[in-house]
mmCIF file of C-alpha atoms and ligand atoms in Angstrom:
data_model
loop_
_atom_site.group_PDB
_atom_site.id
_atom_site.type_symbol
_atom_site.label_atom_id
_atom_site.label_comp_id
_atom_site.label_asym_id
_atom_site.label_seq_id
_atom_site.Cartn_x
_atom_site.Cartn_y
_atom_site.Cartn_z
ATOM 1 C CA MET A 1 0.169 -0.092 -0.139
ATOM 2 C CA ASN A 2 1.694 3.653 -1.115
ATOM 3 C CA LEU A 3 -0.386 6.506 0.963
ATOM 4 C CA VAL A 4 -0.040 10.195 1.200
ATOM 5 C CA LEU A 5 -0.852 11.598 4.299
ATOM 6 C CA PHE A 6 -0.619 15.717 3.880
ATOM 7 C CA GLY A 7 -2.433 18.770 5.557
ATOM 8 C CA PRO A 8 -0.890 22.238 7.477
ATOM 9 C CA PRO A 9 1.839 22.653 9.581
ATOM 10 C CA GLY A 10 1.395 20.722 13.532
ATOM 11 C CA VAL A 11 -2.148 18.781 12.239
ATOM 12 C CA GLY A 12 0.523 15.236 13.827
ATOM 13 C CA LYS A 13 0.599 14.295 9.538
ATOM 14 C CA GLY A 14 4.333 12.920 11.529
ATOM 15 C CA THR A 15 2.864 11.784 15.403
ATOM 16 C CA GLN A 16 -0.297 9.768 12.639
ATOM 17 C CA GLY A 17 2.153 9.268 10.552
ATOM 18 C CA MET A 18 4.850 6.805 12.121
ATOM 19 C CA ARG A 19 2.077 4.912 13.865
ATOM 20 C CA LEU A 20 0.263 4.142 10.316
ATOM 21 C CA ALA A 21 4.025 2.793 9.367
ATOM 22 C CA GLU A 22 4.348 0.970 12.121
ATOM 23 C CA GLU A 23 1.160 -0.614 11.428
ATOM 24 C CA PHE A 24 0.718 -0.993 8.027
ATOM 25 C CA GLY A 25 4.442 -2.306 7.437
ATOM 26 C CA LEU A 26 5.195 1.038 5.344
ATOM 27 C CA ALA A 27 8.507 3.057 5.179
ATOM 28 C CA HIS A 28 7.652 6.493 6.612
ATOM 29 C CA LEU A 29 9.486 8.584 4.569
ATOM 30 C CA ALA A 30 8.793 12.924 5.451
ATOM 31 C CA THR A 31 10.526 14.587 3.964
ATOM 32 C CA GLY A 32 10.870 17.195 7.000
ATOM 33 C CA ASP A 33 12.539 14.162 8.907
ATOM 34 C CA ILE A 34 15.047 13.371 6.271
ATOM 35 C CA LEU A 35 15.795 17.061 5.706
ATOM 36 C CA ARG A 36 16.251 18.011 8.854
ATOM 37 C CA ALA A 37 18.932 14.920 9.114
ATOM 38 C CA ALA A 38 20.517 16.306 5.636
ATOM 39 C CA VAL A 39 21.085 20.063 7.373
ATOM 40 C CA ARG A 40 22.575 17.824 10.802
ATOM 41 C CA ASP A 41 25.473 16.092 8.435
ATOM 42 C CA GLY A 42 25.874 19.205 6.337
ATOM 43 C CA THR A 43 25.793 17.290 2.763
ATOM 44 C CA GLY A 44 25.240 19.124 0.621
ATOM 45 C CA TYR A 45 21.481 18.875 0.265
ATOM 46 C CA GLY A 46 21.476 19.951 4.038
ATOM 47 C CA ILE A 47 23.588 23.044 3.221
ATOM 48 C CA GLN A 48 21.843 24.696 0.798
ATOM 49 C CA ALA A 49 17.854 23.525 2.553
ATOM 50 C CA LYS A 50 19.170 24.798 5.823
ATOM 51 C CA ALA A 51 18.398 28.891 4.816
ATOM 52 C CA PHE A 52 15.093 28.200 3.786
ATOM 53 C CA MET A 53 13.696 25.271 6.472
ATOM 54 C CA ASP A 54 14.821 28.521 9.345
ATOM 55 C CA GLU A 55 12.871 30.950 7.867
ATOM 56 C CA GLY A 56 9.488 28.975 7.839
ATOM 57 C CA LYS A 57 9.846 28.943 2.949
ATOM 58 C CA LEU A 58 9.736 25.934 0.917
ATOM 59 C CA VAL A 59 13.108 24.113 0.085
ATOM 60 C CA PRO A 60 13.619 24.084 -3.884
ATOM 61 C CA ASP A 61 11.583 21.272 -5.540
ATOM 62 C CA ASP A 62 14.309 19.625 -7.195
ATOM 63 C CA ILE A 63 16.563 19.447 -4.395
ATOM 64 C CA VAL A 64 13.045 17.045 -2.390
ATOM 65 C CA VAL A 65 11.651 15.312 -5.091
ATOM 66 C CA GLY A 66 15.430 13.830 -5.623
ATOM 67 C CA MET A 67 15.044 12.854 -2.328
ATOM 68 C CA ILE A 68 12.208 11.117 -2.367
ATOM 69 C CA GLU A 69 12.143 9.280 -6.021
ATOM 70 C CA GLU A 70 16.072 7.066 -4.241
ATOM 71 C CA ARG A 71 13.723 6.243 -1.490
ATOM 72 C CA ILE A 72 10.046 5.464 -2.913
ATOM 73 C CA GLU A 73 13.148 2.427 -5.642
ATOM 74 C CA GLY A 74 13.546 1.415 -1.474
ATOM 75 C CA ALA A 75 10.277 1.071 -0.620
ATOM 76 C CA GLY A 76 9.242 -2.436 -1.142
ATOM 77 C CA THR A 77 6.902 -3.430 0.904
ATOM 78 C CA GLY A 78 5.134 -0.158 0.188
ATOM 79 C CA PHE A 79 5.816 3.626 1.849
ATOM 80 C CA LEU A 80 3.666 6.185 3.650
ATOM 81 C CA LEU A 81 4.783 9.945 2.378
ATOM 82 C CA ASP A 82 4.463 12.610 4.840
ATOM 83 C CA GLY A 83 5.303 16.330 4.492
ATOM 84 C CA PHE A 84 5.567 14.999 -0.211
ATOM 85 C CA PRO A 85 3.703 16.437 -2.068
ATOM 86 C CA ARG A 86 3.897 19.764 -1.629
ATOM 87 C CA ASN A 87 2.302 22.031 -3.992
ATOM 88 C CA VAL A 88 0.964 21.355 -7.018
ATOM 89 C CA ALA A 89 4.397 20.595 -9.385
ATOM 90 C CA GLN A 90 5.915 18.298 -6.412
ATOM 91 C CA ALA A 91 2.255 16.255 -7.180
ATOM 92 C CA LYS A 92 2.700 16.212 -10.844
ATOM 93 C CA ALA A 93 6.860 15.419 -9.878
ATOM 94 C CA LEU A 94 5.809 12.207 -7.971
ATOM 95 C CA GLN A 95 2.472 11.509 -11.264
ATOM 96 C CA SER A 96 5.620 10.443 -12.806
ATOM 97 C CA MET A 97 7.310 9.541 -11.425
ATOM 98 C CA LEU A 98 5.318 6.403 -9.516
ATOM 99 C CA ALA A 99 4.219 5.905 -12.995
ATOM 100 C CA ARG A 100 8.009 5.477 -15.071
ATOM 101 C CA HIS A 101 8.379 2.950 -11.586
ATOM 102 C CA GLY A 102 5.717 1.484 -12.740
ATOM 103 C CA MET A 103 3.801 2.424 -9.216
ATOM 104 C CA HIS A 104 0.273 4.541 -7.690
ATOM 105 C CA ILE A 105 -0.999 6.234 -4.464
ATOM 106 C CA ASP A 106 -3.925 4.171 -3.252
ATOM 107 C CA ARG A 107 -5.095 6.801 -0.380
ATOM 108 C CA VAL A 108 -4.076 10.132 -0.065
ATOM 109 C CA VAL A 109 -5.133 11.848 3.238
ATOM 110 C CA PHE A 110 -6.516 15.265 3.944
ATOM 111 C CA MET A 111 -6.033 15.880 8.006
ATOM 112 C CA HIS A 112 -7.351 19.250 9.027
ATOM 113 C CA ALA A 113 -7.668 21.171 12.915
ATOM 114 C CA PRO A 114 -8.240 24.617 13.459
ATOM 115 C CA GLU A 115 -5.564 27.169 13.079
ATOM 116 C CA ASP A 116 -5.312 27.911 17.112
ATOM 117 C CA ALA A 117 -4.828 24.021 17.560
ATOM 118 C CA LEU A 118 -1.969 23.996 15.678
ATOM 119 C CA ILE A 119 0.186 27.068 16.659
ATOM 120 C CA GLU A 120 -0.291 24.878 20.426
ATOM 121 C CA ARG A 121 0.924 21.607 18.834
ATOM 122 C CA LEU A 122 4.102 23.146 17.409
ATOM 123 C CA SER A 123 4.766 24.806 20.316
ATOM 124 C CA GLY A 124 4.637 23.173 22.287
ATOM 125 C CA ARG A 125 6.378 19.704 20.662
ATOM 126 C CA LEU A 126 9.203 17.953 21.936
ATOM 127 C CA ILE A 127 10.862 16.538 19.464
ATOM 128 C CA CYS A 128 13.686 13.134 20.170
ATOM 129 C CA ARG A 129 17.009 13.646 18.084
ATOM 130 C CA ALA A 130 17.760 9.776 18.150
ATOM 131 C CA CYS A 131 14.513 8.611 16.887
ATOM 132 C CA GLY A 132 12.569 11.902 15.791
ATOM 133 C CA PHE A 133 9.518 10.392 18.452
ATOM 134 C CA SER A 134 7.150 13.158 18.528
ATOM 135 C CA PHE A 135 6.177 13.765 22.399
ATOM 136 C CA HIS A 136 4.065 18.087 23.559
ATOM 137 C CA ARG A 137 4.995 19.671 26.796
ATOM 138 C CA GLN A 138 1.250 19.509 27.785
ATOM 139 C CA TYR A 139 -0.942 16.636 25.067
ATOM 140 C CA SER A 140 2.166 13.868 25.631
ATOM 141 C CA PRO A 141 4.550 14.710 27.904
ATOM 142 C CA PRO A 142 7.107 12.613 28.300
ATOM 143 C CA ARG A 143 7.568 10.181 31.169
ATOM 144 C CA VAL A 144 10.555 11.951 32.855
ATOM 145 C CA ALA A 145 11.192 15.402 31.820
ATOM 146 C CA GLY A 146 13.650 16.022 28.756
ATOM 147 C CA ARG A 147 14.235 12.541 27.793
ATOM 148 C CA CYS A 148 12.314 10.450 25.736
ATOM 149 C CA ASP A 149 10.013 7.284 26.891
ATOM 150 C CA ARG A 150 11.036 4.984 23.753
ATOM 151 C CA CYS A 151 14.393 5.610 23.692
ATOM 152 C CA GLY A 152 15.804 7.636 26.520
ATOM 153 C CA GLY A 153 16.827 10.068 23.460
ATOM 154 C CA GLU A 154 17.706 13.851 24.241
ATOM 155 C CA LEU A 155 14.509 15.219 23.570
ATOM 156 C CA TYR A 156 14.485 19.519 21.753
ATOM 157 C CA GLN A 157 12.457 21.863 20.278
ATOM 158 C CA ARG A 158 13.068 22.955 16.590
ATOM 159 C CA ASP A 159 14.084 25.465 16.029
ATOM 160 C CA ASP A 160 11.101 26.670 13.175
ATOM 161 C CA ASP A 161 9.146 25.307 16.640
ATOM 162 C CA ARG A 162 9.257 29.733 17.416
ATOM 163 C CA GLU A 163 6.044 31.483 17.076
ATOM 164 C CA ASP A 164 7.719 34.194 14.139
ATOM 165 C CA VAL A 165 7.976 31.502 11.654
ATOM 166 C CA ILE A 166 5.067 29.243 13.033
ATOM 167 C CA ALA A 167 3.805 32.116 11.534
ATOM 168 C CA GLU A 168 4.540 32.097 8.442
ATOM 169 C CA ARG A 169 4.931 28.453 8.260
ATOM 170 C CA LEU A 170 0.730 28.772 7.959
ATOM 171 C CA LYS A 171 1.178 31.249 5.809
ATOM 172 C CA VAL A 172 3.322 28.830 3.179
ATOM 173 C CA TYR A 173 0.891 26.769 3.846
ATOM 174 C CA ARG A 174 -2.385 28.723 2.653
ATOM 175 C CA ALA A 175 -0.449 29.722 0.036
ATOM 176 C CA GLN A 176 1.530 27.238 -1.517
ATOM 177 C CA THR A 177 -0.454 23.137 0.200
ATOM 178 C CA GLU A 178 -4.037 24.045 0.183
ATOM 179 C CA PRO A 179 -3.927 24.413 -3.214
ATOM 180 C CA LEU A 180 -3.576 20.664 -2.966
ATOM 181 C CA LEU A 181 -7.144 19.927 -1.746
ATOM 182 C CA ALA A 182 -8.247 20.826 -4.791
ATOM 183 C CA TYR A 183 -6.111 18.339 -6.687
ATOM 184 C CA TYR A 184 -6.847 15.458 -5.164
ATOM 185 C CA GLN A 185 -10.379 15.698 -4.098
ATOM 186 C CA GLY A 186 -11.566 14.449 -7.230
ATOM 187 C CA SER A 187 -9.819 11.370 -6.997
ATOM 188 C CA SER A 188 -10.862 8.193 -6.383
ATOM 189 C CA GLY A 189 -8.921 7.091 -3.475
ATOM 190 C CA PHE A 190 -8.810 11.059 -1.168
ATOM 191 C CA ARG A 191 -10.045 11.334 2.287
ATOM 192 C CA GLN A 192 -10.211 13.653 4.545
ATOM 193 C CA VAL A 193 -10.170 13.385 8.136
ATOM 194 C CA ASP A 194 -11.335 15.365 11.631
ATOM 195 C CA ALA A 195 -7.723 15.524 13.171
ATOM 196 C CA ALA A 196 -8.349 18.610 16.075
ATOM 197 C CA GLY A 197 -9.271 15.461 18.370
ATOM 198 C CA GLU A 198 -6.880 14.050 21.092
ATOM 199 C CA MET A 199 -4.713 11.449 18.962
ATOM 200 C CA PRO A 200 -6.842 7.973 19.762
ATOM 201 C CA VAL A 201 -9.878 9.739 17.901
ATOM 202 C CA VAL A 202 -7.833 11.221 15.466
ATOM 203 C CA TYR A 203 -5.549 7.591 14.508
ATOM 204 C CA ALA A 204 -8.814 5.473 15.091
ATOM 205 C CA ALA A 205 -10.022 8.311 11.939
ATOM 206 C CA LEU A 206 -7.292 7.806 10.166
ATOM 207 C CA LYS A 207 -7.349 3.931 10.340
ATOM 208 C CA GLN A 208 -11.241 3.630 9.305
ATOM 209 C CA ALA A 209 -10.020 6.012 6.049
ATOM 210 C CA VAL A 210 -6.919 3.845 4.778
ATOM 211 C CA GLU A 211 -8.610 0.450 5.133
ATOM 212 C CA GLY A 212 -12.397 2.279 3.974
HETATM 213 P P1 AP5 B 301 8.534 19.162 8.197
HETATM 214 O O1 AP5 B 301 9.338 18.911 9.610
HETATM 215 O O2 AP5 B 301 7.260 17.889 6.695
HETATM 216 O O3 AP5 B 301 6.504 19.675 8.816
HETATM 217 P P2 AP5 B 301 4.978 20.908 9.065
HETATM 218 O O4 AP5 B 301 4.778 19.874 7.533
HETATM 219 O O5 AP5 B 301 5.492 21.410 8.659
HETATM 220 O O6 AP5 B 301 4.838 19.338 10.059
HETATM 221 P P3 AP5 B 301 5.364 19.538 11.085
HETATM 222 O O7 AP5 B 301 6.002 17.993 11.410
HETATM 223 O O8 AP5 B 301 5.716 20.499 11.544
HETATM 224 O O9 AP5 B 301 3.833 18.705 11.898
HETATM 225 P P4 AP5 B 301 3.575 16.576 11.988
HETATM 226 O O10 AP5 B 301 1.869 17.921 11.177
HETATM 227 O O11 AP5 B 301 4.127 16.441 11.203
HETATM 228 O O12 AP5 B 301 2.841 17.875 13.010
HETATM 229 P P5 AP5 B 301 2.752 16.455 14.177
HETATM 230 O O13 AP5 B 301 2.739 15.212 14.077
HETATM 231 O O14 AP5 B 301 4.476 16.955 15.045
HETATM 232 O O15 AP5 B 301 9.023 20.596 7.516
HETATM 233 C C1 AP5 B 301 10.046 21.249 7.960
HETATM 234 C C2 AP5 B 301 10.205 22.463 6.808
HETATM 235 O O16 AP5 B 301 11.257 20.997 5.551
HETATM 236 C C3 AP5 B 301 9.647 22.852 5.946
HETATM 237 O O17 AP5 B 301 9.374 24.180 6.705
HETATM 238 C C4 AP5 B 301 10.418 22.907 4.319
HETATM 239 O O18 AP5 B 301 10.944 24.103 5.190
HETATM 240 C C5 AP5 B 301 11.221 21.580 4.764
HETATM 241 N N1 AP5 B 301 9.896 20.913 3.945
HETATM 242 C C6 AP5 B 301 9.320 19.827 3.959
HETATM 243 N N2 AP5 B 301 8.893 19.552 3.168
HETATM 244 C C7 AP5 B 301 8.854 19.518 2.123
HETATM 245 C C8 AP5 B 301 8.805 19.612 0.087
HETATM 246 N N3 AP5 B 301 7.654 18.174 0.732
HETATM 247 N N4 AP5 B 301 8.853 20.842 -0.229
HETATM 248 C C9 AP5 B 301 9.414 21.686 0.395
HETATM 249 N N5 AP5 B 301 10.250 21.708 1.670
HETATM 250 C C10 AP5 B 301 9.598 20.961 2.195
HETATM 251 O O19 AP5 B 301 2.119 16.934 15.982
HETATM 252 C C11 AP5 B 301 2.385 17.907 15.686
HETATM 253 C C12 AP5 B 301 2.774 18.710 18.123
HETATM 254 O O20 AP5 B 301 1.306 18.991 18.109
HETATM 255 C C13 AP5 B 301 3.795 17.038 18.548
HETATM 256 O O21 AP5 B 301 3.934 17.949 19.632
HETATM 257 C C14 AP5 B 301 2.105 16.330 18.913
HETATM 258 O O22 AP5 B 301 2.901 16.218 20.541
HETATM 259 C C15 AP5 B 301 0.885 16.738 18.812
HETATM 260 N N6 AP5 B 301 -0.050 16.955 18.687
HETATM 261 C C16 AP5 B 301 -0.044 15.744 17.236
HETATM 262 N N7 AP5 B 301 -1.158 14.917 17.921
HETATM 263 C C17 AP5 B 301 -1.666 15.638 18.733
HETATM 264 C C18 AP5 B 301 -4.232 15.697 18.680
HETATM 265 N N8 AP5 B 301 -4.281 15.056 18.007
HETATM 266 N N9 AP5 B 301 -3.950 15.998 20.242
HETATM 267 C C19 AP5 B 301 -2.285 16.647 20.063
HETATM 268 N N10 AP5 B 301 -1.480 16.849 20.028
HETATM 269 C C20 AP5 B 301 -1.477 16.505 19.820
#
């Protein structure tokens, strides 16, 4: 099975995508995570991407499309795309790369929640440096402050989860990613999930959308 999860920053794509990928045995391909790893490792891509990410802007399409194509080729049992495509040009590039590899997307799931909830989620988020698992200071705090429940790794706040960068990311989302709704809405695999509720409720709705 091949899935696309898309929606605004902070809606829960990473949190829920990680669980869905584990349960359905899919490769979790999160462009934000891949780019942050490239920045951390100081690769050519990472150096180019950092300035865009720090400002809450999209990284140029050619960088991101190339990264995804490499990984899709290696995803044997299926993949879950989280954070890609991010604009209509990337959606078209995805369609052509899948056609080249004889693959297709089974579900495109759009997750949505009110903007005040997104801002609250992003500003309270903590992430494990070692395994990437997400926590929230209020909604899902770690058992031991500053440490990951899963692997004991150190928790940190993302550079782009500052108030001014969050505002820019939401602006970029509305201008560049929201048009994907019109692009995908008519297709038979399109599903929409209300992600404003508590995590287990959202997860159940996502599972239903994926399986139904
Ligand atoms: P990326 O890392 O993809 O960031 P994003 O899309 O802005 O999404 P987030 O990771 O911020 O949010 P999420 O929806 O995954 O929420 P999460 O599950 O963590 O991209 C970062 C940057 O990389 C971009 O700005 C851009 O520069 C670049 N980039 C990435 N992809 C690109 C592309 N394709 N093209 C060009 N550039 C690209 O949840 C958030 C918090 O809320 C967590 O603390 C979580 O615990 C909590 N939470 C989750 N669900 C709930 C719930 N139901 N109730 C309460 N709390 C919840």
